[in-house]
Coordinates of C-alpha atoms in Angstrom, one line a residue:
Chain A
M13 CA 3.7 -2.1 -22.2
S14 CA 3.8 -5.9 -21.4
D15 CA 0.8 -7.5 -22.9
I16 CA -2.3 -6.4 -21.1
D17 CA -3.9 -9.9 -21.3
S18 CA -0.7 -11.5 -19.7
I19 CA -0.8 -9.0 -17.0
L20 CA -4.7 -9.4 -16.3
S21 CA -4.1 -13.1 -16.0
R22 CA -1.2 -13.2 -13.8
A23 CA -2.7 -10.6 -11.4
R24 CA -3.8 -12.4 -8.5
F25 CA -7.3 -10.7 -7.6
S26 CA -8.9 -11.6 -4.0
D27 CA -12.0 -13.7 -3.6
D28 CA -14.1 -10.4 -4.0
G29 CA -12.1 -9.7 -7.6
L30 CA -10.1 -6.9 -6.4
L31 CA -6.4 -5.8 -6.2
P32 CA -5.1 -3.4 -3.7
A33 CA -3.4 -0.6 -5.3
I34 CA -0.9 1.5 -3.6
I35 CA -0.5 4.8 -5.1
Q36 CA 2.9 6.8 -4.8
Q37 CA 3.8 10.4 -6.3
W38 CA 6.5 9.7 -8.7
D39 CA 9.2 12.5 -7.6
T40 CA 8.6 12.9 -4.0
L41 CA 7.8 9.3 -3.4
E42 CA 5.0 10.2 -0.9
V43 CA 2.6 7.6 -0.5
L44 CA -0.6 9.0 -1.5
M45 CA -3.4 6.8 -0.8
M46 CA -4.6 3.0 -1.5
G47 CA -7.5 2.0 -3.5
Y48 CA -8.7 -1.1 -4.9
M49 CA -9.0 -2.2 -8.8
D50 CA -10.9 -5.1 -10.6
A51 CA -9.7 -6.4 -13.8
E52 CA -11.3 -3.8 -15.8
A53 CA -10.0 -0.8 -13.5
L54 CA -6.7 -2.3 -13.8
R55 CA -6.9 -2.6 -17.6
R56 CA -8.1 1.2 -17.8
T57 CA -5.3 2.3 -15.6
L58 CA -2.7 0.6 -17.6
T59 CA -4.0 1.3 -21.1
T60 CA -5.4 5.0 -20.7
G61 CA -2.7 7.1 -18.6
R62 CA -5.4 8.0 -15.8
V63 CA -5.8 6.0 -12.4
T64 CA -9.2 4.1 -12.2
F65 CA -10.5 2.3 -9.1
W66 CA -13.3 0.2 -8.3
S67 CA -15.1 2.0 -5.4
R68 CA -16.3 -0.5 -2.8
S69 CA -18.5 1.9 -1.3
R70 CA -20.3 3.1 -4.3
N71 CA -20.1 -0.1 -6.6
E72 CA -18.8 1.6 -9.5
Y73 CA -15.8 2.7 -11.5
W74 CA -14.1 5.7 -10.1
R75 CA -11.6 7.7 -12.5
K76 CA -9.6 9.5 -10.0
G77 CA -10.1 13.4 -10.5
D78 CA -13.3 13.3 -12.6
T79 CA -15.4 14.8 -9.9
S80 CA -12.6 16.7 -7.8
G81 CA -10.2 17.5 -10.6
H82 CA -7.6 16.0 -8.5
V83 CA -6.4 13.5 -11.3
Q84 CA -3.7 10.7 -11.2
L85 CA -1.6 10.7 -14.1
V86 CA 0.2 7.3 -14.4
K87 CA 3.8 7.3 -14.7
Q88 CA 4.7 3.5 -13.8
A89 CA 3.3 0.5 -12.4
A90 CA 4.3 -2.9 -11.0
L91 CA 2.9 -6.0 -9.5
D92 CA 4.6 -7.3 -6.3
C93 CA 6.4 -10.8 -6.1
D94 CA 2.9 -12.5 -5.4
A95 CA 1.2 -10.5 -8.0
D96 CA -1.6 -9.7 -5.4
T97 CA -0.7 -5.9 -4.9
L98 CA 0.0 -3.2 -7.2
L99 CA 2.1 0.0 -6.9
V100 CA 1.4 2.7 -9.2
S101 CA 3.8 5.8 -9.7
V102 CA 1.6 8.7 -10.7
D103 CA 1.8 12.5 -10.8
Q104 CA -1.1 13.6 -8.7
I105 CA -2.7 17.0 -9.4
G106 CA -3.8 18.7 -6.1
A107 CA -4.9 16.8 -3.1
A108 CA -4.7 13.1 -3.2
C109 CA -7.2 12.7 -0.3
H110 CA -11.0 13.5 -0.4
T111 CA -10.8 15.4 2.9
G112 CA -8.2 17.8 0.8
T113 CA -5.1 16.8 2.4
R114 CA -2.3 15.9 0.2
T115 CA -2.2 12.3 1.1
C116 CA -4.8 10.0 2.9
F117 CA -2.1 9.5 5.7
D118 CA -1.4 12.8 7.0
A119 CA -4.1 13.1 9.7
D120 CA -4.0 10.3 11.8
V121 CA -0.1 9.6 12.9
L122 CA 0.2 7.3 15.5
D123 CA 3.6 7.6 17.1
P124 CA 4.6 4.1 17.8
V125 CA 7.3 2.9 20.0
V126 CA 10.7 3.0 18.5
L127 CA 13.7 0.9 19.7
K128 CA 16.3 3.3 20.7
D129 CA 19.2 1.0 20.4
A130 CA 18.5 -0.4 16.8
R131 CA 20.6 1.0 13.8
Chain B
M23 CA 2.0 7.0 21.2
S24 CA -1.5 7.6 20.9
D25 CA -3.5 5.4 23.1
I26 CA -3.3 1.8 22.0
D27 CA -6.7 0.8 22.8
S28 CA -8.1 3.9 20.9
I29 CA -5.9 3.1 17.9
L30 CA -7.4 -0.5 17.9
S31 CA -10.8 0.6 18.3
R32 CA -11.0 3.0 15.5
A33 CA -8.8 0.9 13.0
R34 CA -11.5 -0.4 10.6
F35 CA -10.3 -4.2 9.9
S36 CA -12.1 -5.7 6.8
D37 CA -14.6 -8.5 7.4
D38 CA -11.6 -11.1 7.9
G39 CA -10.3 -9.2 10.6
L40 CA -7.3 -7.7 8.8
L41 CA -5.8 -4.3 7.9
P42 CA -3.7 -3.9 5.0
A43 CA -0.2 -2.3 5.9
I44 CA 2.0 -0.6 3.4
I45 CA 5.7 -0.8 4.5
Q46 CA 8.0 2.2 3.4
Q47 CA 11.7 2.6 4.0
W48 CA 11.8 5.8 6.0
D49 CA 14.8 7.5 4.5
T50 CA 14.7 6.6 0.6
L51 CA 11.0 6.3 0.8
E52 CA 11.0 3.3 -1.2
V53 CA 7.6 1.2 -0.9
L54 CA 9.0 -2.2 0.1
M55 CA 6.1 -4.5 0.4
M56 CA 2.4 -4.9 1.7
G57 CA 1.5 -7.2 4.5
Y58 CA -1.7 -7.7 6.5
M59 CA -2.2 -7.3 10.2
D60 CA -5.1 -8.3 12.7
A61 CA -5.6 -6.4 15.9
E62 CA -3.0 -8.3 17.6
A63 CA -0.2 -8.1 15.0
L64 CA -1.1 -4.1 15.1
R65 CA -0.8 -3.8 18.8
R66 CA 2.6 -5.8 18.5
T67 CA 3.9 -3.5 15.6
L68 CA 3.1 -0.2 17.5
T69 CA 4.3 -1.2 21.0
T70 CA 7.5 -3.4 20.3
G71 CA 9.2 -1.5 17.6
R72 CA 9.3 -4.5 15.2
V73 CA 6.7 -4.9 12.3
T74 CA 4.6 -7.9 13.1
F75 CA 2.2 -9.5 10.4
W76 CA -0.7 -11.8 10.1
S77 CA 0.4 -14.6 7.7
R78 CA -2.9 -15.3 5.5
S79 CA -0.8 -18.3 3.9
R80 CA 0.4 -19.7 7.1
N81 CA -2.3 -18.5 9.4
E82 CA 0.1 -17.4 12.0
Y83 CA 1.9 -14.3 13.4
W84 CA 5.1 -13.5 11.4
R85 CA 7.4 -11.0 12.9
K86 CA 9.4 -10.0 10.0
G87 CA 13.1 -10.9 10.0
D88 CA 12.7 -13.8 12.6
T89 CA 13.8 -16.3 10.1
S90 CA 15.6 -14.2 7.4
G91 CA 17.1 -11.7 9.7
H92 CA 15.4 -9.1 7.5
V93 CA 13.8 -7.1 10.5
Q94 CA 11.8 -4.0 10.1
L95 CA 12.1 -1.5 12.6
V96 CA 9.5 0.7 13.0
K97 CA 9.9 4.4 12.7
Q98 CA 6.5 6.1 12.3
A99 CA 3.1 4.7 11.4
A100 CA -0.1 6.5 10.5
L101 CA -4.0 5.3 9.7
D102 CA -5.4 6.5 6.4
C103 CA -8.6 8.8 6.3
D104 CA -10.7 6.0 6.5
A105 CA -8.7 3.9 9.1
D106 CA -8.7 1.0 6.8
T107 CA -5.2 1.0 5.7
L108 CA -1.9 1.5 7.6
L109 CA 1.4 3.0 6.4
V110 CA 4.3 2.1 8.4
S111 CA 7.7 4.0 8.1
V112 CA 10.5 1.3 8.7
D113 CA 14.2 1.0 8.8
Q114 CA 14.5 -2.4 6.6
I115 CA 17.5 -4.5 7.2
G116 CA 18.6 -6.2 4.1
A117 CA 16.2 -7.3 1.6
A118 CA 12.4 -6.6 2.2
C119 CA 11.2 -9.4 -0.2
H120 CA 11.5 -13.0 0.4
T121 CA 13.0 -13.6 -3.2
G122 CA 15.9 -11.5 -2.0
T123 CA 15.2 -8.4 -3.8
R124 CA 15.4 -4.9 -1.9
T125 CA 11.4 -4.6 -2.5
C126 CA 8.5 -6.8 -3.5
F127 CA 8.0 -4.6 -6.6
D128 CA 11.3 -4.7 -8.2
A129 CA 10.8 -7.9 -10.5
D130 CA 7.5 -7.2 -12.5
V131 CA 7.5 -3.6 -13.8
L132 CA 4.4 -3.2 -16.2
D133 CA 5.4 -0.2 -18.4
P134 CA 1.8 1.2 -18.7
V135 CA 0.6 3.6 -21.2
V136 CA 1.7 7.2 -20.1
L137 CA 0.0 10.3 -21.5
K138 CA 2.5 12.5 -23.4
D139 CA 0.8 15.8 -23.0
A140 CA -0.1 15.9 -19.5
R141 CA 1.9 18.0 -17.0

């Protein structure tokens, strides 16, 4: 791993101290969910093999799967070009969404306008 | 499309009026980038076929590709279970990242600790 202190210092947390983290299934490439990490949650995620978030609603650390069993095993991670967003590749055990669906994006599909003559 | 006013009313924008939008290539499923939309940018994205963000650094609407030519053609979109994150499936023309790489997550790969005995 890249040096954890170096990562934590270059990650650009927002004013509330959080970094959005996109969680993607490593093999199917489904986008499973998005969560938020503070510096400590990011450190735990990168050094323990288990995805850990900061829960904005409960104001506590939330190691995904500790209650539900639906753990996220870390496979890879990357910061984006501005270092203000994290992408984590995981092996998701069971449902990623607390509603029981595989991903958090399964239930509210919007069917936007699609240009017919493009590509 | 679902009724645009209904979508705009159920989307849960943050205190600064923005919704994070994950942009994913529709066929390869690469996560390309993340941007932010206010209600008007979301309306434009869902009704015009072209992804439009609110630029937090420039404080203006930013229709992806107008300067670079690297447009994002909307294919599908979904709100997550809390309606506070958007996932947009697009056809990305050229590089998604302003640095010239295909995605914004190509340059800073972190190589986290991976559990050896899991799955």
